[in-house]
XYZ file of C-alpha atoms in Angstrom:
703
model
C 17.921 18.359 107.885
C 14.279 19.393 107.906
C 15.310 22.974 107.029
C 17.401 21.721 104.034
C 14.589 19.506 102.687
C 12.101 22.356 102.301
C 13.896 24.171 99.457
C 14.570 20.768 97.814
C 10.860 20.011 97.673
C 10.090 23.528 96.480
C 12.682 23.237 93.703
C 11.395 19.801 92.636
C 7.812 21.029 92.440
C 8.789 24.123 90.467
C 10.908 22.110 88.002
C 8.090 19.681 87.326
C 5.772 22.586 86.686
C 7.830 24.210 83.971
C 8.925 20.996 82.214
C 5.820 20.499 79.997
C 6.174 24.041 78.678
C 9.902 23.444 77.995
C 9.053 20.289 76.056
C 6.359 22.149 74.097
C 8.816 24.962 73.363
C 11.375 22.595 71.836
C 8.591 20.764 69.960
C 7.508 24.011 68.278
C 11.126 24.603 67.190
C 11.327 21.093 65.747
C 14.067 20.220 68.244
C 12.632 16.876 69.196
C 15.898 15.480 70.598
C 16.230 18.355 73.081
C 12.612 17.936 74.107
C 13.194 14.222 74.678
C 16.331 14.910 76.744
C 14.365 17.240 79.039
C 11.743 14.520 79.433
C 14.243 11.683 79.983
C 16.147 13.701 82.627
C 12.995 14.034 84.713
C 13.095 12.028 87.874
C 9.409 12.511 88.521
C 7.482 12.246 85.235
C 4.015 13.699 85.710
C 0.985 13.098 83.458
C 1.319 16.628 81.945
C 4.959 15.927 81.046
C 3.970 12.621 79.373
C 1.197 14.429 77.508
C 3.677 17.089 76.349
C 6.233 14.594 74.968
C 3.530 12.579 73.167
C 2.241 15.817 71.619
C 5.849 16.691 70.667
C 6.199 13.573 68.527
C 2.806 14.114 66.903
C 3.680 17.743 66.161
C 6.871 16.620 64.408
C 5.093 14.020 62.240
C 6.285 10.963 64.167
C 2.953 9.411 65.175
C 4.218 5.834 65.670
C 6.732 6.930 68.296
C 4.043 9.070 69.919
C 1.818 5.983 70.205
C 4.663 3.931 71.753
C 5.216 6.612 74.391
C 1.476 6.808 75.075
C 1.396 3.035 75.606
C 4.227 3.342 78.169
C 2.401 5.979 80.256
C 1.925 4.636 83.800
C -1.297 6.601 84.150
C -3.464 8.503 81.695
C -6.225 11.041 82.049
C -8.849 12.280 79.566
C -6.443 14.980 78.399
C -3.970 12.223 77.469
C -6.564 10.392 75.379
C -7.737 13.632 73.768
C -4.111 14.399 72.868
C -3.803 11.012 71.153
C -7.006 11.567 69.124
C -5.969 15.118 68.172
C -2.444 13.954 67.302
C -3.712 11.401 64.819
C -6.195 13.928 63.403
C -3.415 16.494 62.842
C -1.386 13.824 61.011
C -4.333 12.993 58.735
C -4.684 9.501 60.244
C -8.418 9.587 60.770
C -8.915 5.789 61.023
C -6.364 5.527 63.849
C -7.973 8.523 65.570
C -11.366 6.812 65.446
C -9.959 3.564 66.898
C -8.556 5.511 69.845
C -11.812 7.468 70.238
C -13.882 4.262 70.319
C -11.823 2.703 73.109
C -11.529 5.806 75.308
C -12.578 4.967 78.872
C -14.168 8.383 79.226
C -14.973 11.097 76.683
C -15.733 14.768 77.129
C -16.911 17.436 74.697
C -13.302 18.056 73.608
C -12.927 14.374 72.620
C -16.088 14.443 70.505
C -15.205 17.784 68.931
C -11.679 16.604 68.018
C -13.139 13.596 66.210
C -15.763 15.670 64.383
C -13.038 18.125 63.375
C -10.936 15.249 62.029
C -13.726 14.054 59.763
C -14.371 17.601 58.554
C -10.673 18.133 57.751
C -10.645 14.921 55.689
C -13.786 15.975 53.805
C -15.821 13.147 55.382
C -18.764 15.385 56.206
C -21.407 12.652 56.499
C -19.309 10.820 59.110
C -18.782 14.123 60.937
C -22.546 14.770 60.932
C -23.333 11.287 62.224
C -20.948 11.769 65.145
C -22.011 15.357 65.769
C -25.658 14.461 66.296
C -24.654 11.652 68.698
C -22.719 14.043 70.945
C -24.143 13.991 74.478
C -23.303 17.661 74.834
C -22.063 20.302 72.428
C -20.252 23.574 72.980
C -19.930 26.542 70.654
C -16.722 25.066 69.160
C -18.510 21.799 68.264
C -21.290 23.687 66.491
C -18.805 25.941 64.685
C -16.682 22.993 63.465
C -19.767 21.247 62.040
C -20.970 24.490 60.481
C -17.621 24.961 58.754
C -17.757 21.394 57.413
C -21.152 21.912 55.795
C -20.018 25.192 54.243
C -16.829 23.606 52.837
C -18.983 20.821 51.396
C -21.083 23.423 49.554
C -24.192 22.608 51.615
C -24.933 26.209 52.474
C -28.687 25.729 52.978
C -28.072 23.026 55.593
C -25.341 25.164 57.144
C -27.821 28.012 57.473
C -30.313 25.705 59.201
C -27.613 24.546 61.608
C -26.549 28.140 62.233
C -30.135 29.079 63.154
C -30.246 26.142 65.613
C -27.081 27.190 67.434
C -27.835 28.171 71.047
C -24.837 30.500 71.088
C -23.348 32.118 67.986
C -19.848 33.427 68.484
C -17.877 35.655 66.129
C -16.228 32.680 64.403
C -19.553 30.955 63.622
C -21.147 34.154 62.328
C -18.096 34.965 60.203
C -18.085 31.442 58.729
C -21.760 31.747 57.864
C -21.212 35.144 56.251
C -18.409 33.682 54.119
C -20.527 30.698 53.061
C -23.496 32.843 52.069
C -21.247 35.242 50.136
C -19.819 32.338 48.151
C -23.384 31.591 47.055
C -24.044 35.244 46.221
C -26.597 35.541 49.055
C -25.357 38.924 50.142
C -28.532 40.212 51.802
C -28.636 37.195 54.170
C -24.942 37.605 54.922
C -25.417 41.298 55.655
C -28.322 40.537 57.962
C -26.109 38.234 60.061
C -23.312 40.815 59.970
C -25.611 43.591 61.188
C -26.991 41.411 64.005
C -23.548 40.526 65.389
C -23.149 42.097 68.849
C -19.390 42.257 68.337
C -17.436 42.186 65.115
C -13.740 41.571 64.737
C -11.551 42.458 61.768
C -12.154 39.004 60.216
C -15.931 39.517 60.213
C -15.607 42.950 58.594
C -13.166 41.613 56.021
C -15.399 38.654 55.210
C -18.363 40.933 54.478
C -16.277 43.378 52.432
C -14.749 40.496 50.485
C -18.227 39.068 49.862
C -19.405 42.302 48.266
C -16.153 42.722 46.332
C -16.186 39.199 44.870
C -19.837 39.507 43.856
C -19.207 42.645 41.792
C -20.682 44.975 44.444
C -17.435 46.891 44.655
C -18.961 50.259 45.524
C -20.936 48.751 48.426
C -17.747 47.013 49.577
C -15.908 50.338 49.472
C -18.565 52.081 51.600
C -18.274 49.347 54.228
C -14.485 49.517 53.987
C -14.536 53.260 54.717
C -16.546 52.856 57.943
C -14.576 49.840 59.175
C -12.915 50.823 62.478
C -9.674 48.844 62.121
C -8.307 47.503 58.865
C -5.491 45.022 58.356
C -3.508 43.966 55.290
C -6.043 41.272 54.442
C -8.877 43.830 54.383
C -6.962 46.153 52.082
C -6.078 43.255 49.785
C -9.702 42.023 49.673
C -10.865 45.488 48.643
C -8.110 45.709 46.030
C -9.131 42.326 44.612
C -12.662 43.638 44.171
C -11.363 46.369 41.852
C -8.925 44.162 39.903
C -11.327 41.279 39.347
C -14.124 43.529 38.161
C -11.789 45.114 35.605
C -11.698 48.539 37.311
C -7.966 48.716 36.951
C -7.516 52.485 37.243
C -9.319 52.542 40.597
C -7.315 49.469 41.631
C -4.060 51.266 40.814
C -5.139 54.326 42.809
C -6.207 52.161 45.757
C -2.953 50.164 45.601
C -0.951 53.380 45.678
C -2.843 54.508 48.814
C -2.237 51.273 50.725
C -0.183 51.985 53.870
C 1.509 48.596 53.569
C 1.732 46.600 50.357
C 1.838 42.914 51.323
C 2.914 40.260 48.849
C -0.687 39.120 48.319
C -1.704 42.661 47.246
C 1.254 42.915 44.853
C 0.338 39.556 43.331
C -3.243 40.731 42.898
C -2.048 43.921 41.219
C 0.252 41.990 38.873
C -2.672 39.836 37.765
C -4.967 42.860 37.521
C -2.616 44.874 35.321
C -1.633 41.840 33.264
C -5.107 40.546 32.493
C -6.071 44.083 31.534
C -3.295 44.037 28.924
C -0.947 46.354 30.842
C 1.903 43.866 30.962
C 4.593 46.539 31.419
C 2.894 47.882 34.552
C 2.514 44.354 35.885
C 6.258 43.809 35.461
C 6.958 47.135 37.193
C 5.042 45.985 40.286
C 6.912 42.681 40.124
C 10.320 44.376 39.901
C 9.572 46.869 42.684
C 8.651 44.148 45.179
C 11.880 43.005 46.797
C 10.288 40.193 48.765
C 8.534 37.785 46.431
C 6.812 34.494 47.135
C 6.224 31.722 44.630
C 2.815 33.286 43.883
C 4.512 36.512 42.726
C 6.695 34.647 40.229
C 3.783 32.460 39.183
C 1.518 35.483 38.556
C 4.051 37.234 36.324
C 4.842 34.058 34.380
C 1.133 33.396 33.904
C 0.589 36.914 32.555
C 3.426 36.521 30.071
C 2.027 33.152 28.999
C -1.560 34.374 28.569
C -0.630 37.547 26.744
C 1.704 35.947 24.219
C 5.048 36.977 25.763
C 6.425 33.440 25.609
C 10.107 34.363 25.449
C 9.738 36.694 28.448
C 7.931 33.926 30.370
C 10.762 31.508 29.651
C 13.411 34.071 30.654
C 11.601 34.827 33.920
C 11.214 31.136 34.721
C 14.959 30.662 34.193
C 15.675 33.648 36.468
C 13.346 32.193 39.101
C 15.323 28.955 39.093
C 18.673 30.756 39.231
C 17.483 32.610 42.330
C 16.652 29.310 43.989
C 12.869 29.749 44.058
C 11.129 26.403 43.711
C 8.401 26.585 41.030
C 4.871 26.046 42.301
C 2.142 24.097 40.526
C 0.592 27.037 38.566
C 3.975 28.306 37.336
C 4.924 24.820 36.100
C 1.627 24.510 34.218
C 2.123 27.977 32.678
C 5.690 27.288 31.608
C 4.761 23.915 30.088
C 2.162 25.772 28.028
C 4.868 28.249 26.980
C 7.200 25.403 26.017
C 4.420 24.010 23.850
C 3.731 27.363 22.191
C 7.422 27.957 21.454
C 8.110 24.268 20.748
C 10.907 24.594 23.296
C 11.490 20.874 23.665
C 14.718 21.138 25.681
C 13.095 23.349 28.309
C 10.022 21.107 28.312
C 12.155 18.041 28.970
C 13.968 19.774 31.826
C 10.671 20.726 33.478
C 9.362 17.197 32.941
C 12.441 15.901 34.798
C 11.692 18.265 37.691
C 8.102 17.010 37.758
C 9.316 13.403 37.916
C 11.614 14.214 40.857
C 8.766 15.895 42.752
C 6.263 13.204 41.619
C 3.967 15.853 40.121
C 4.019 13.800 36.909
C 1.727 11.260 38.596
C -1.084 13.836 38.525
C -3.498 13.228 35.617
C -3.963 16.949 34.922
C -0.194 17.562 34.808
C 0.228 14.570 32.502
C -2.409 15.968 30.141
C -0.460 19.240 29.980
C 2.760 17.275 29.392
C 1.148 15.328 26.548
C -0.011 18.575 24.926
C 3.437 20.123 25.354
C 5.217 17.201 23.690
C 2.656 17.147 20.870
C 3.157 20.860 20.192
C 6.918 20.312 20.226
C 6.523 17.628 17.567
C 7.571 14.751 19.859
C 4.639 12.370 19.481
C 6.638 9.371 20.715
C 7.196 10.871 24.177
C 3.626 12.196 24.279
C 2.338 8.656 23.700
C 4.765 7.293 26.310
C 3.325 9.687 28.944
C -0.194 8.729 27.817
C 0.486 4.993 28.093
C 1.801 5.282 31.682
C -1.744 5.682 32.995
C -4.032 2.668 33.145
C -6.933 4.901 34.129
C -7.143 7.872 31.763
C -9.580 10.776 31.935
C -11.311 12.383 28.950
C -8.730 15.197 28.778
C -5.872 12.728 28.235
C -7.765 10.865 25.525
C -8.668 14.119 23.777
C -5.069 15.366 23.972
C -3.585 12.330 22.244
C -6.342 12.174 19.604
C -5.832 15.860 18.779
C -2.078 15.233 18.661
C -2.360 12.497 16.069
C -4.756 14.707 14.088
C -2.386 17.686 14.060
C 0.487 15.482 12.931
C -1.566 14.009 10.086
C -1.829 10.483 11.504
C -5.561 9.992 11.007
C -5.448 6.197 11.244
C -3.858 6.393 14.698
C -6.348 9.075 15.804
C -9.286 6.891 14.736
C -7.695 3.838 16.365
C -7.305 5.672 19.701
C -10.876 6.976 19.377
C -12.190 3.412 19.116
C -9.943 2.292 21.976
C -11.308 5.126 24.119
C -14.922 4.175 23.425
C -14.197 0.481 24.079
C -12.609 1.348 27.447
C -15.894 2.874 28.609
C -14.959 6.565 28.343
C -17.713 8.457 26.542
C -16.455 10.956 23.926
C -17.400 14.604 24.350
C -17.588 17.611 22.020
C -13.808 18.140 22.080
C -13.179 14.486 21.160
C -15.141 14.901 17.942
C -13.296 18.078 16.996
C -10.062 16.056 17.154
C -11.454 13.061 15.250
C -13.113 15.145 12.511
C -9.955 17.265 12.162
C -7.939 14.070 11.676
C -10.254 13.057 8.838
C -10.099 16.545 7.355
C -6.289 16.752 7.344
C -5.973 13.423 5.518
C -8.906 13.528 3.100
C -10.933 10.806 4.822
C -14.267 12.212 3.643
C -16.265 8.982 3.950
C -15.042 8.243 7.502
C -15.574 11.855 8.560
C -19.159 11.907 7.278
C -19.953 8.626 9.037
C -18.586 9.887 12.352
C -20.364 13.241 12.035
C -23.695 11.563 11.283
C -23.297 9.170 14.236
C -22.555 11.876 16.817
C -26.162 12.186 17.984
C -27.478 8.689 17.225
C -24.585 6.620 18.609
C -22.667 8.907 20.979
C -25.439 11.296 22.132
C -23.375 14.407 21.431
C -25.096 17.320 19.693
C -23.002 18.772 16.844
C -21.974 22.353 17.567
C -20.696 25.086 15.287
C -17.118 23.822 15.700
C -18.104 20.389 14.337
C -19.793 21.960 11.324
C -16.602 23.962 10.744
C -14.637 20.679 10.731
C -17.046 19.231 8.170
C -16.853 22.314 5.957
C -13.059 22.029 6.145
C -13.237 18.289 5.357
C -15.430 18.780 2.292
C -13.633 21.928 1.199
C -10.140 20.390 1.311
C -11.456 17.502 -0.784
C -12.661 20.001 -3.399
C -16.345 19.432 -2.642
C -16.987 23.158 -2.269
C -20.635 23.107 -3.310
C -21.371 20.372 -0.753
C -19.585 22.457 1.876
C -21.677 25.508 0.973
C -24.835 23.407 1.080
C -23.922 22.195 4.588
C -23.477 25.802 5.743
C -26.855 26.824 4.322
C -28.594 23.933 6.130
C -26.916 24.341 9.506
C -29.386 24.447 12.432
C -27.419 27.393 13.874
C -25.968 30.514 12.301
C -22.532 29.927 10.762
C -19.776 31.755 12.625
C -16.384 33.072 11.536
C -14.706 29.663 11.984
C -17.134 28.040 9.526
C -16.778 30.765 6.895
C -13.018 30.804 7.447
C -12.853 27.063 6.680
C -14.740 27.633 3.434
C -12.562 30.582 2.449
C -9.396 28.553 3.051
C -10.721 25.759 0.841
C -11.642 28.280 -1.870
C -8.064 29.572 -1.830
C -6.678 26.036 -2.198
C -8.992 25.230 -5.110
C -9.000 28.796 -6.537
C -12.790 29.191 -6.453
C -13.059 32.978 -6.509
C -16.873 33.184 -6.614
C -17.424 31.270 -3.359
C -14.333 32.904 -1.852
C -15.878 36.363 -2.270
C -19.101 35.208 -0.572
C -17.174 33.679 2.346
C -14.901 36.724 2.644
C -17.830 39.157 2.724
C -19.472 37.109 5.506
C -16.226 37.093 7.455
C -15.758 40.841 7.064
C -19.242 41.360 8.518
C -18.526 39.075 11.466
C -14.926 40.152 12.131
C -14.251 43.488 10.397
C -10.884 43.912 12.149
C -9.528 40.446 11.368
C -6.820 40.648 8.709
C -7.206 36.971 7.697
C -10.086 37.297 5.198
C -8.470 40.314 3.545
C -5.192 38.425 3.134
C -6.757 35.242 1.765
C -8.941 37.119 -0.704
C -6.013 39.341 -1.680
C -3.891 36.234 -2.317
C -6.613 34.792 -4.516
C -6.830 38.020 -6.525
C -3.035 38.108 -6.790
C -2.872 34.509 -8.021
C -5.068 35.606 -10.932
C -3.095 38.843 -11.438
C -6.073 40.992 -10.413
C -3.763 43.646 -8.976
C -6.419 46.347 -9.014
C -8.609 44.298 -6.670
C -5.554 43.606 -4.490
C -4.884 47.339 -4.243
C -8.522 48.039 -3.394
C -8.494 45.489 -0.586
C -5.306 46.946 0.871
C -6.812 50.404 0.712
C -9.835 49.140 2.678
C -7.506 47.564 5.239
C -5.687 50.851 5.745
C -8.956 52.753 6.065
C -10.174 50.323 8.736
C -6.756 50.236 10.443
C -6.469 46.487 9.907
C -2.918 45.160 9.882
C -1.537 41.761 8.927
C 0.470 39.774 11.464
C 3.991 39.526 10.051
C 5.161 36.023 9.229
C 7.827 34.685 11.564
C 9.453 31.350 12.306
C 11.558 30.186 15.210
C 13.795 27.328 16.251
C 15.264 26.296 19.600
C 18.999 25.638 19.658
C 20.919 24.916 22.869
C 18.055 26.067 25.115
C 17.691 29.373 23.274
C 14.831 30.317 20.955
C 15.956 32.009 17.710
C 13.323 34.085 15.892
C 13.330 34.859 12.159
C 11.216 37.213 10.079
C 11.066 37.130 6.309
C 12.275 39.577 3.713
C 15.451 41.536 4.195
C 15.580 41.339 7.986
C 19.152 41.175 9.280
C 18.407 41.105 12.996
C 19.958 37.705 13.722
C 23.621 37.971 14.820
C 24.596 35.113 12.460
C 22.628 36.477 9.512
C 25.533 36.394 7.060
C 26.308 32.755 7.814
C 22.626 31.848 7.357
C 22.535 33.575 3.939
C 25.641 31.674 2.820
C 23.982 28.419 3.887
C 20.855 29.359 1.902
C 22.977 30.123 -1.189
C 24.677 26.756 -0.899
C 21.327 25.030 -0.388
C 19.882 26.849 -3.398
C 22.484 25.311 -5.690
C 21.815 21.800 -4.317
C 18.062 22.275 -4.693
C 18.350 23.437 -8.292
C 20.391 20.334 -9.066
C 17.592 18.258 -7.481
C 15.057 19.916 -9.778
C 13.684 22.696 -7.547
C 12.019 25.561 -9.361
C 10.710 28.455 -7.220
C 6.929 28.872 -7.457
C 6.483 32.625 -7.863
C 2.696 32.365 -7.545
C 3.209 32.458 -3.768
C 4.577 36.006 -3.907
C 1.520 38.207 -3.778
C 3.037 41.408 -5.135
C 2.968 43.005 -8.568
C 6.731 42.762 -9.158
C 8.923 41.063 -11.771
C 9.800 37.353 -11.612
C 13.394 37.894 -10.460
C 12.234 39.917 -7.462
C 9.606 37.277 -6.660
C 12.248 34.523 -6.603
C 14.461 36.677 -4.371
C 11.512 37.207 -1.991
C 10.783 33.469 -1.798
C 14.394 32.681 -0.882
C 14.137 34.670 2.352
C 10.842 33.374 3.749
C 11.196 32.986 7.513
C 10.774 29.194 7.566
C 13.666 28.783 5.100
C 15.889 30.988 7.278
C 15.005 28.914 10.372
C 15.650 25.611 8.558
C 19.027 26.907 7.311
C 19.979 27.872 10.868
C 18.900 24.439 12.084
C 21.123 22.770 9.498
C 24.035 24.850 10.789
C 23.438 24.268 14.500
C 21.409 21.109 15.184
C 23.665 18.021 15.441
C 23.395 15.298 12.800
C 20.878 12.613 13.686
C 18.602 14.994 15.571
C 15.394 16.316 13.973
C 15.285 20.006 13.085
C 12.134 21.456 14.648
C 10.830 24.728 13.197
C 7.671 26.620 14.116
C 5.799 29.222 12.070
C 3.020 31.549 13.215
C 1.226 31.426 9.831
C 0.406 28.722 7.300
C 3.522 27.510 5.462
C 3.544 28.670 1.845
C 3.480 26.130 -0.988
C 6.909 27.050 -2.288
C 8.525 26.610 1.132
C 6.730 23.276 1.514
C 8.196 22.039 -1.777
C 11.632 23.434 -0.974
C 11.811 21.885 2.524
C 10.861 18.460 1.141
C 13.880 18.692 -1.161
C 16.106 20.103 1.617
C 15.265 17.037 3.711
C 16.166 14.844 0.756
C 19.482 16.443 -0.249
C 20.730 16.831 3.342
C 19.417 13.520 4.683
C 17.889 15.351 7.665
C 14.472 15.018 9.284
C 12.693 18.384 9.505
C 9.545 18.898 11.562
C 7.619 22.071 10.778
C 4.623 23.250 12.786
C 2.594 25.961 11.095
C -0.627 27.664 12.210
C -2.721 24.647 11.183
C -0.779 21.437 11.584
C 2.544 19.586 11.596
C 4.612 18.611 8.573
C 7.212 15.844 9.017
C 9.708 16.079 6.161
C 11.976 13.099 5.475
C 13.597 11.612 2.369
C 11.884 14.122 0.093
C 8.392 13.359 1.406
C 5.999 15.055 3.847
C 3.668 13.364 6.314
C 0.779 15.446 4.947
C 1.223 13.718 1.565
C 0.825 17.163 0.019
C -2.789 17.233 1.225
C -2.866 20.431 3.262
């Protein structure tokens, strides 16, 4: 019997020894039920096995059950208590962790360090400091945790003082300090610490190289990179980022090509580098060549398309991303909402909004501001206001978004009402607020109200008027026909008038056909922006309206000599989740072109019956009247409206966007189209929105 009992005891002891590691193994795999079965089957449950199962529940985000198990433990040691503190810390439950810490029968340096780490992770640096300085003893980990907290809090000077006090500085502490100093641009101090390190690991080398690279010391970073004994993917990517972010894209491309391994992070960096440098095709090539993509890869390419004006490509890529089952991340959603606003793609915008609601991203104030802007640009002010009203506490961006929205849609009274509501709620207006408010007054001819607000900016609201505000005032006065007053304001500005100011005056001169002031404004603009086609076009239109064809020809000759080209007019409309683009003239690119022309012919007859007479003054070419009328018929906005009448169901507004200012003839024609068809048509041009209904426009013909 004695002989048989020996192996039994040996087996029992061995089994108990391996059980905690088995439990930990299943915990790491997320197989909590299997871990619990191993624990429950134990006949002799040791303290380490209890500690392991408690840790298992914490690791799998089930802290309440972990606490219940801890309470059932027949005996506990300091490791058990430390596990409970650490478990709560890892679950972000810092208050519960502190309660446990305060009632611990005995604490060691690990207990104190766990609690300090918890406060640091939650951003409660002052509480971490208070506890840190009360520690009866500190080890190198304690010092390093506190050091990292100060650095994350941006208190680099205090971190440096703490670093100098450390009795022992390990590689982690030195590397943290190097990173903190580099963030502040204090490269010489960082290099001094780096050089004094008795041993450096790959993280320390990478941190120093990254510091140089991110502070535009790319050549110094490269020298250090070349002498680095062992490099990993992170090091290569940090060096690559130095080249891309300093605009040295050719060297970045060469370096990228030489990389032994091209991790996803490096590909993403290269996509952004190429894209922001205007080489969108090369960015897409890197994207397409990378088989394994993360959400950052998709987000980078979508962002490049959005920033560089490739809205349709951005939308197509976003749709592909969803078809491939990749969940959009925060940056890609923000980018695509911006694209939806630019294209006025309301259907896509609504779909993304629904996704945001499901993921509860729509509760974020920043996201809601982007949503408001998207709906405003899509011409859906009702939904924009609904999103705005959901928040009891609104930030300045939300207020500015809705004010600007009302301004762009020509609802000045609502813009001014919201402005007063904002001020009454205790939110102080900023520079952007006043651009929106003054624009609202400008678009609706509220000269008196605009002047009062402008004059009260400094005295009442303590906001100094900037060039943009003077541009709004020049536009306000100019639209109202007070051109001399506008010119007088420009001459008495405390700062030099920029292109926006002179552009506002030139636009007003075109509206009121004041050629003398127009020539002055145009000459100023040509000095400030010699490659901008706008002033040439406006002045050319003015000359053409007075049949000064020789001057028109001279201007066009100058444009050719300076290689200045006019952006072609185009309009677009979204139908059934697809954006349809139209250009003017004789373009036949749309697959349903013939059907659109037939619709225009039919419309033309109805319009003539309603009294429409084409205004040939808006055709700026020296051709006969018949050809001018023919040209007017095929302006891009008319083509888009005709397509909308064919495809958009009755009862739904037809939403059309144009990249340039709508011409006067099209404005008159679309008012009548809305009347004879009984449809609501919303047109967004380069300046503002026009809501056409029952033969009237929301701008009241003041545009």
